[in-house]
PDB file of C-alpha atoms in Angstrom:
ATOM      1  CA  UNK A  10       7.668 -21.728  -3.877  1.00 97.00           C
ATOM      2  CA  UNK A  11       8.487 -20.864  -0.276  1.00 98.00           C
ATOM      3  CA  UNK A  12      10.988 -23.200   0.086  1.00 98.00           C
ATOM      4  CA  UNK A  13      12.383 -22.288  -3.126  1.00 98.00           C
ATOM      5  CA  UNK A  14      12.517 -18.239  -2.216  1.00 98.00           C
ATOM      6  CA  UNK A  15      14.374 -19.604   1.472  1.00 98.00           C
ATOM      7  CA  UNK A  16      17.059 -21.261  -0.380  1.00 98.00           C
ATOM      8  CA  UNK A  17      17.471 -18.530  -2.204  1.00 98.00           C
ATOM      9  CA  UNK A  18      17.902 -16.243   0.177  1.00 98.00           C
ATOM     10  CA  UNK A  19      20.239 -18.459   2.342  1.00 98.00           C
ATOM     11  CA  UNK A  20      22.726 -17.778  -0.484  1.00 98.00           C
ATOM     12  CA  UNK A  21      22.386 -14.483  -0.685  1.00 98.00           C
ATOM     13  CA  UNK A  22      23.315 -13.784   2.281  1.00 98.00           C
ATOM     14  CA  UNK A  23      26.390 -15.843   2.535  1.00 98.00           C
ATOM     15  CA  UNK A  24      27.319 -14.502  -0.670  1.00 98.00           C
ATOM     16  CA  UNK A  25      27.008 -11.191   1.091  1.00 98.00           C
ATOM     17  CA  UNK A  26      24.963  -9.774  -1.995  1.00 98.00           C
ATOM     18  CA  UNK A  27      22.980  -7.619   0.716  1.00 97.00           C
ATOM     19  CA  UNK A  28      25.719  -4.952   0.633  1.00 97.00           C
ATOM     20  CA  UNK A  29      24.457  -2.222  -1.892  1.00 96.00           C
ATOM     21  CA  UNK A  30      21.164  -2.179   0.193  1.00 95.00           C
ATOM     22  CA  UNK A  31      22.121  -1.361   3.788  1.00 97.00           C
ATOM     23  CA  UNK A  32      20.804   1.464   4.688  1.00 97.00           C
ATOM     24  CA  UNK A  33      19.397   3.250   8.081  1.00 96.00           C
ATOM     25  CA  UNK A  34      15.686   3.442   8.668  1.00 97.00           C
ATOM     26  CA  UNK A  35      15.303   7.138   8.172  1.00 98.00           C
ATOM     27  CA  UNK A  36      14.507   7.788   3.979  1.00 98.00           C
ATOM     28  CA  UNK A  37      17.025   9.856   3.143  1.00 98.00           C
ATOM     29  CA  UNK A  38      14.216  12.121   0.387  1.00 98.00           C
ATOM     30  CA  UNK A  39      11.887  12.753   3.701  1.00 98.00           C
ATOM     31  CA  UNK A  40       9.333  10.991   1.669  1.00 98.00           C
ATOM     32  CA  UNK A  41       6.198   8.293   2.059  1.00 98.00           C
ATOM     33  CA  UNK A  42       4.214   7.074  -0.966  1.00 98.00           C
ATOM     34  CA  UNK A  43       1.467   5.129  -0.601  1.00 98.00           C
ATOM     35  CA  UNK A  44       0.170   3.104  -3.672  1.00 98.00           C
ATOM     36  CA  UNK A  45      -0.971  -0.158  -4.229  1.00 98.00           C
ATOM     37  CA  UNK A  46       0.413  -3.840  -4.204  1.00 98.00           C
ATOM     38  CA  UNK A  47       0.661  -4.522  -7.802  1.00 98.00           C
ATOM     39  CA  UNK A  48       3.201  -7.017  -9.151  1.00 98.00           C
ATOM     40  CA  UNK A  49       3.801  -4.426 -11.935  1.00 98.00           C
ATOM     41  CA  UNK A  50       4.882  -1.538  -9.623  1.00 98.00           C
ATOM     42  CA  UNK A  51       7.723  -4.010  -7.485  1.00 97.00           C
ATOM     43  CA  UNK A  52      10.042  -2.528 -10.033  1.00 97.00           C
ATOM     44  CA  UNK A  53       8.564  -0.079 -11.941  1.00 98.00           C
ATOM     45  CA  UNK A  54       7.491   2.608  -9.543  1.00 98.00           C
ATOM     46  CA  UNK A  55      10.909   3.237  -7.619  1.00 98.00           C
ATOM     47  CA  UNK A  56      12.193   3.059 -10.970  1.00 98.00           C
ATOM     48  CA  UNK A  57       9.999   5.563 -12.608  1.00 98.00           C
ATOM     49  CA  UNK A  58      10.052   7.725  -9.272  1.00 98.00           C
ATOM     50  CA  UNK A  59      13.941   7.857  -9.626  1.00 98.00           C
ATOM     51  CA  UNK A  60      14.069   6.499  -5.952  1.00 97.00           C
ATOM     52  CA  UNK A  61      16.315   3.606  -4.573  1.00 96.00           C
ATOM     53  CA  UNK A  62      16.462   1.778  -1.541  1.00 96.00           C
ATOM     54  CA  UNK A  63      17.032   4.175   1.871  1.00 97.00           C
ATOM     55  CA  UNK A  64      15.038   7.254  -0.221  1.00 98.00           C
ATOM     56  CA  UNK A  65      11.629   6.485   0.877  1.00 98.00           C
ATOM     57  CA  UNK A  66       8.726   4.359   3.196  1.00 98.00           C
ATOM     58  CA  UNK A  67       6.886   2.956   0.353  1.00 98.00           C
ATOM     59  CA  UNK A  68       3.172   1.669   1.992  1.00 98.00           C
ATOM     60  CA  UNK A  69       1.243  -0.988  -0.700  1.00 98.00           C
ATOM     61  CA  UNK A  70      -2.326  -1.980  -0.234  1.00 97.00           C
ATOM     62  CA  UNK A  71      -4.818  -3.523  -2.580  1.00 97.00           C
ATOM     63  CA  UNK A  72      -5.671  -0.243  -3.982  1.00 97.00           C
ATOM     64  CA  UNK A  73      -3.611   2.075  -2.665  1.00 97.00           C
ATOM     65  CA  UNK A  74      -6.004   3.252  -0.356  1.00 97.00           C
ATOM     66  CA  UNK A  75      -6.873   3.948   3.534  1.00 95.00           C
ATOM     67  CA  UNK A  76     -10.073   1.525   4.495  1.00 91.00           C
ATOM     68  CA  UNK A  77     -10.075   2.850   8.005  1.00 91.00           C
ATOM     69  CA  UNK A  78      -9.155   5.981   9.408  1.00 94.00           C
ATOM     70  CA  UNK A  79      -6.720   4.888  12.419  1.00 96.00           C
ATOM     71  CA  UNK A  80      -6.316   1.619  10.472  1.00 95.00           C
ATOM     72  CA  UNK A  81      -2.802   0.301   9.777  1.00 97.00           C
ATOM     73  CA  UNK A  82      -1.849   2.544   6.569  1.00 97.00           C
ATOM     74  CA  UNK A  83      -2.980   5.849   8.824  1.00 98.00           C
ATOM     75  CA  UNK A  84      -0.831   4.089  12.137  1.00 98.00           C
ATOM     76  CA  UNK A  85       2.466   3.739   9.586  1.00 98.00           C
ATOM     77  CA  UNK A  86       2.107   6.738   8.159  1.00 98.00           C
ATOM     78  CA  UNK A  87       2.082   8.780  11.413  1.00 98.00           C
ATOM     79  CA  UNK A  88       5.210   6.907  12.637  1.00 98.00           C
ATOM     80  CA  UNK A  89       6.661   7.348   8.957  1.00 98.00           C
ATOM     81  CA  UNK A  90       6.271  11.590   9.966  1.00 98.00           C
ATOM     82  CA  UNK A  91       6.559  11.554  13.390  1.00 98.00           C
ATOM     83  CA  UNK A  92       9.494   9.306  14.157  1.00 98.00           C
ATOM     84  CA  UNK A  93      10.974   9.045  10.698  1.00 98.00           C
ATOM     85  CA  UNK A  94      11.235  12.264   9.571  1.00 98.00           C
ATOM     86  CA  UNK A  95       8.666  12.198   6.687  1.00 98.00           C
ATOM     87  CA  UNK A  96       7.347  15.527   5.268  1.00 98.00           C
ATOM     88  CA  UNK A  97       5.871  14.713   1.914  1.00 98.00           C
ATOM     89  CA  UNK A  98       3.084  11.879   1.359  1.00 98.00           C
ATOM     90  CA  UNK A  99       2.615  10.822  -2.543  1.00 98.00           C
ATOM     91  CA  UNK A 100      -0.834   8.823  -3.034  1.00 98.00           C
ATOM     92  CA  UNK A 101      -0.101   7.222  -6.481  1.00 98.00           C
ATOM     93  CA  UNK A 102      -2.621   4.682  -8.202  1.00 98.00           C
ATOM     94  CA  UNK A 103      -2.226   3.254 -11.409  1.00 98.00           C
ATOM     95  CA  UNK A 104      -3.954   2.609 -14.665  1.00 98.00           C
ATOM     96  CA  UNK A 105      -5.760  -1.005 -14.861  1.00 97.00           C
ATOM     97  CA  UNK A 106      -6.110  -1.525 -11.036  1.00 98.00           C
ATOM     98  CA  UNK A 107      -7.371  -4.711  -9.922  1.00 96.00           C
ATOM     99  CA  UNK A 108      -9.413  -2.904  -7.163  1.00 97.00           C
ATOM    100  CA  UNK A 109     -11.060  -0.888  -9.508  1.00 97.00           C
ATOM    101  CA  UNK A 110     -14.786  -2.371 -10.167  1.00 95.00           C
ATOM    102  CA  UNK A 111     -14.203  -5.042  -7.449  1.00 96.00           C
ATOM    103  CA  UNK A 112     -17.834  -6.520  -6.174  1.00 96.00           C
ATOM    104  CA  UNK A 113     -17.614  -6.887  -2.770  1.00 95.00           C
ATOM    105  CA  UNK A 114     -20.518  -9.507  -2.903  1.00 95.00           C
ATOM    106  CA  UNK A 115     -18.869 -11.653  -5.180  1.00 96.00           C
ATOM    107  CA  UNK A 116     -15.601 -11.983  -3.026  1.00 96.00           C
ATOM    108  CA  UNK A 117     -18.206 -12.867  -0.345  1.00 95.00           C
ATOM    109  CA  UNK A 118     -19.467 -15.825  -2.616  1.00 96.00           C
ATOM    110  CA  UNK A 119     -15.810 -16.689  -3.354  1.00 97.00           C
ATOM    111  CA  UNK A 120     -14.937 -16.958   0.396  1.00 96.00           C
ATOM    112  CA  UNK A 121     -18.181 -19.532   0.587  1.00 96.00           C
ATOM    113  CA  UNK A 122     -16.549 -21.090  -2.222  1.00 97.00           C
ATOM    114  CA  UNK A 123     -13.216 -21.956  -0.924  1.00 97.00           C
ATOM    115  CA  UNK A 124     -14.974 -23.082   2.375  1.00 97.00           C
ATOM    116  CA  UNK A 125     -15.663 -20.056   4.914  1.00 97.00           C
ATOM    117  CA  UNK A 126     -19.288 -20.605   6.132  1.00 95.00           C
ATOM    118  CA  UNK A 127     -21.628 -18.215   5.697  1.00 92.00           C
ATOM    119  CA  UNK A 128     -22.540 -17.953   9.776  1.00 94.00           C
ATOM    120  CA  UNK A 129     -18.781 -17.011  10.110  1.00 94.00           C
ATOM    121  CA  UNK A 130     -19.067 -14.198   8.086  1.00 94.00           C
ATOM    122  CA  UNK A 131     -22.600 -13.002   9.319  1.00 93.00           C
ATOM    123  CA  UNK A 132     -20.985 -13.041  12.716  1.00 94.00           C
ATOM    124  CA  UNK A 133     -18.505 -10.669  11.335  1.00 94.00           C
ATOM    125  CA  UNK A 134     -21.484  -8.492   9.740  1.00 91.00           C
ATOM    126  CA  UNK A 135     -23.133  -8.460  12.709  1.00 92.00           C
ATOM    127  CA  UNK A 136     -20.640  -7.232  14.880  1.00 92.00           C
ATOM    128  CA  UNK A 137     -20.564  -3.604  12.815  1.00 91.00           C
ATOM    129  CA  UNK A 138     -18.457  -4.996   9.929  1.00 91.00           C
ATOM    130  CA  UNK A 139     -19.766  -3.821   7.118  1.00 92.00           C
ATOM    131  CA  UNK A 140     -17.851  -7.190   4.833  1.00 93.00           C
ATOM    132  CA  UNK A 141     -19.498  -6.387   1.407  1.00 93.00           C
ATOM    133  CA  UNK A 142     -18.662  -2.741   1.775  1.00 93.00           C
ATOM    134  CA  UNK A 143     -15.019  -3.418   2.986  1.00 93.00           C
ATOM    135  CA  UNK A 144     -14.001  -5.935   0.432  1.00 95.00           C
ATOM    136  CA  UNK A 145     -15.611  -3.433  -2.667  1.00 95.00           C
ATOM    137  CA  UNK A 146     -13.151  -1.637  -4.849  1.00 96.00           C
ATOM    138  CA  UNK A 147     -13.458   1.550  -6.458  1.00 96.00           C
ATOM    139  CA  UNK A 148     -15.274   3.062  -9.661  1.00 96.00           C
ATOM    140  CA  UNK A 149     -12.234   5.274 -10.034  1.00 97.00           C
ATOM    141  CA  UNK A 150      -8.955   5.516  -9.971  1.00 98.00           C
ATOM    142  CA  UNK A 151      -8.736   8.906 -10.032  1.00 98.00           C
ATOM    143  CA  UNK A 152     -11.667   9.661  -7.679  1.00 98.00           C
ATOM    144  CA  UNK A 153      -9.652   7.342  -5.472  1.00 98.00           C
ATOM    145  CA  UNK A 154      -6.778   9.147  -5.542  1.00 98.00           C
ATOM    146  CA  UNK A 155      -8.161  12.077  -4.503  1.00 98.00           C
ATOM    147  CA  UNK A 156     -10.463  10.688  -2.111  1.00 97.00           C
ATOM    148  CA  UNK A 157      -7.557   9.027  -0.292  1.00 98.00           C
ATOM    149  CA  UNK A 158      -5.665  12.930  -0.288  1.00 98.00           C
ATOM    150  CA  UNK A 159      -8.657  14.898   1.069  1.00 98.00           C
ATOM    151  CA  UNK A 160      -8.800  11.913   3.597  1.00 97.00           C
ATOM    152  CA  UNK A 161      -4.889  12.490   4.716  1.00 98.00           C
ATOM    153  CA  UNK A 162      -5.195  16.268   3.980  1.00 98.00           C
ATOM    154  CA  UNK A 163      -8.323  16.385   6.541  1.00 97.00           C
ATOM    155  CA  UNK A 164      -6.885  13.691   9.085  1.00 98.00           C
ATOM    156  CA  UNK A 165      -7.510  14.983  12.453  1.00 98.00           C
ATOM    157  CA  UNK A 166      -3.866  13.604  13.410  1.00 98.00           C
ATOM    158  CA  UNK A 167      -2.328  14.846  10.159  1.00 98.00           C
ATOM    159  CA  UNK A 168       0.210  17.589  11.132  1.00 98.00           C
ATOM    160  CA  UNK A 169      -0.424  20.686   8.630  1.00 97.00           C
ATOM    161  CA  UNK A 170       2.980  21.168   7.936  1.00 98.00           C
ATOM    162  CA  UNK A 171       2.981  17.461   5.403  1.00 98.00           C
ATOM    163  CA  UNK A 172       2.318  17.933   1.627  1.00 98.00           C
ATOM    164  CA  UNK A 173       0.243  15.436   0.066  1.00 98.00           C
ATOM    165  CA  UNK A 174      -0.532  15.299  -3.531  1.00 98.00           C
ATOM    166  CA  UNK A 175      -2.080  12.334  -5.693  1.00 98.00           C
ATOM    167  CA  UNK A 176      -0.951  10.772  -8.808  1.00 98.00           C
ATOM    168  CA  UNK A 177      -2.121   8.378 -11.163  1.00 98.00           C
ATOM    169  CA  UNK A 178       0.772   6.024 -12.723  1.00 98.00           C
ATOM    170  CA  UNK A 179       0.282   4.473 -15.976  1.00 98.00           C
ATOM    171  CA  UNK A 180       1.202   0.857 -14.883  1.00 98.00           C
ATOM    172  CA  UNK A 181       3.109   0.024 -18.670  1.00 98.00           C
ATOM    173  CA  UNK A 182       5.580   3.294 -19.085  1.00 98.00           C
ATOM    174  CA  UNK A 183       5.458   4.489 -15.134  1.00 98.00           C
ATOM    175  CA  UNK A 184       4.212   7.982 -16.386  1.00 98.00           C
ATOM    176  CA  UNK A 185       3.136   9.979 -13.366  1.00 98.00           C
ATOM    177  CA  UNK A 186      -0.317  12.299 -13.642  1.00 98.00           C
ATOM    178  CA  UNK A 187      -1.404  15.324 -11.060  1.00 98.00           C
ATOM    179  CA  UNK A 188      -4.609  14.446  -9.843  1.00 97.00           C
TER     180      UNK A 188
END
């Protein structure tokens, strides 16, 4: 598949079909949204947000969520404000989340089962990573969403002046709920 997405993109840029995307790195709407990696949401949230490219930093995770506090999703959203010129976040999860329900013990097993020995991941465990707890999903969506905003909202590097707000996107007809 790799190869096949390279030669791909080989012609499209020597058909110059890159034009009606350049853009500068500043989003023009002064907006972040943070939501999660679904394949449904590639199109369907920009769409559905009425946003193109240039209008916004968009920051996917399995979830939609921040695991860590001055983790990677904090760190880009911080540079998003701060050098970027963001001044409204948008946390937006989505009906029929994969995350949602996710065992953390049973991806454990499933790591054993495609071949990561156990004494690796005790290492891991016992050097403060809590692996069980940090591969778990959610129970839900919407309790996500708006633990996620109270986590942004109460972020001791979070400037006061950001909004933040959470929504819930139904993942069929991109229909955004307040949470």
């Amino acid at each position: 598949m790799i190869e096949e997405i390279l030669r791909y993109n080989k012609e499209f840029v020597k058909s110059r079909a890159y034009e009606p995307y350049v853009t500068n790195k500043y989003p023009d709407k002064k907006l972040a949204v943070l939501t999660c990696m679904d394949t449904r949401l590639i199109e369907l949230l920009p769409a559905a947000l009425g946003i193109r490219n240039g209008d916004a930093k968009i920051i996917k995770n399995a979830g939609g969520v921040i695991t860590h506090p001055y983790g990677s999703v904090m760190r880009s959203l911080l540079v998003a404000i701060l050098e970027l010129g963001v001044e409204e976040v948008m946390v937006i999860g989505h009906t029929d989340c994969g995350v949602q329900g996710m065992d953390g013990g049973e991806l454990l097993k499933k790591l054993e089962e495609r071949g990561i020995p156990k004494d690796r991941m005790d290492v891991i465990c016992h050097s403060g990573i809590k692996l069980e707890e940090w591969l778990s999903g959610f129970g839900s969506v919407e309790d996500s969403v708006k633990e996620t905003v109270l986590n942004l909202k109460q972020h001791p590097l979070m400037p006061e002046d950001i909004t933040v707000r959470g929504f819930i996107m139904d993942s069929v007809t991109g229909a955004l709920s307040a949470v």
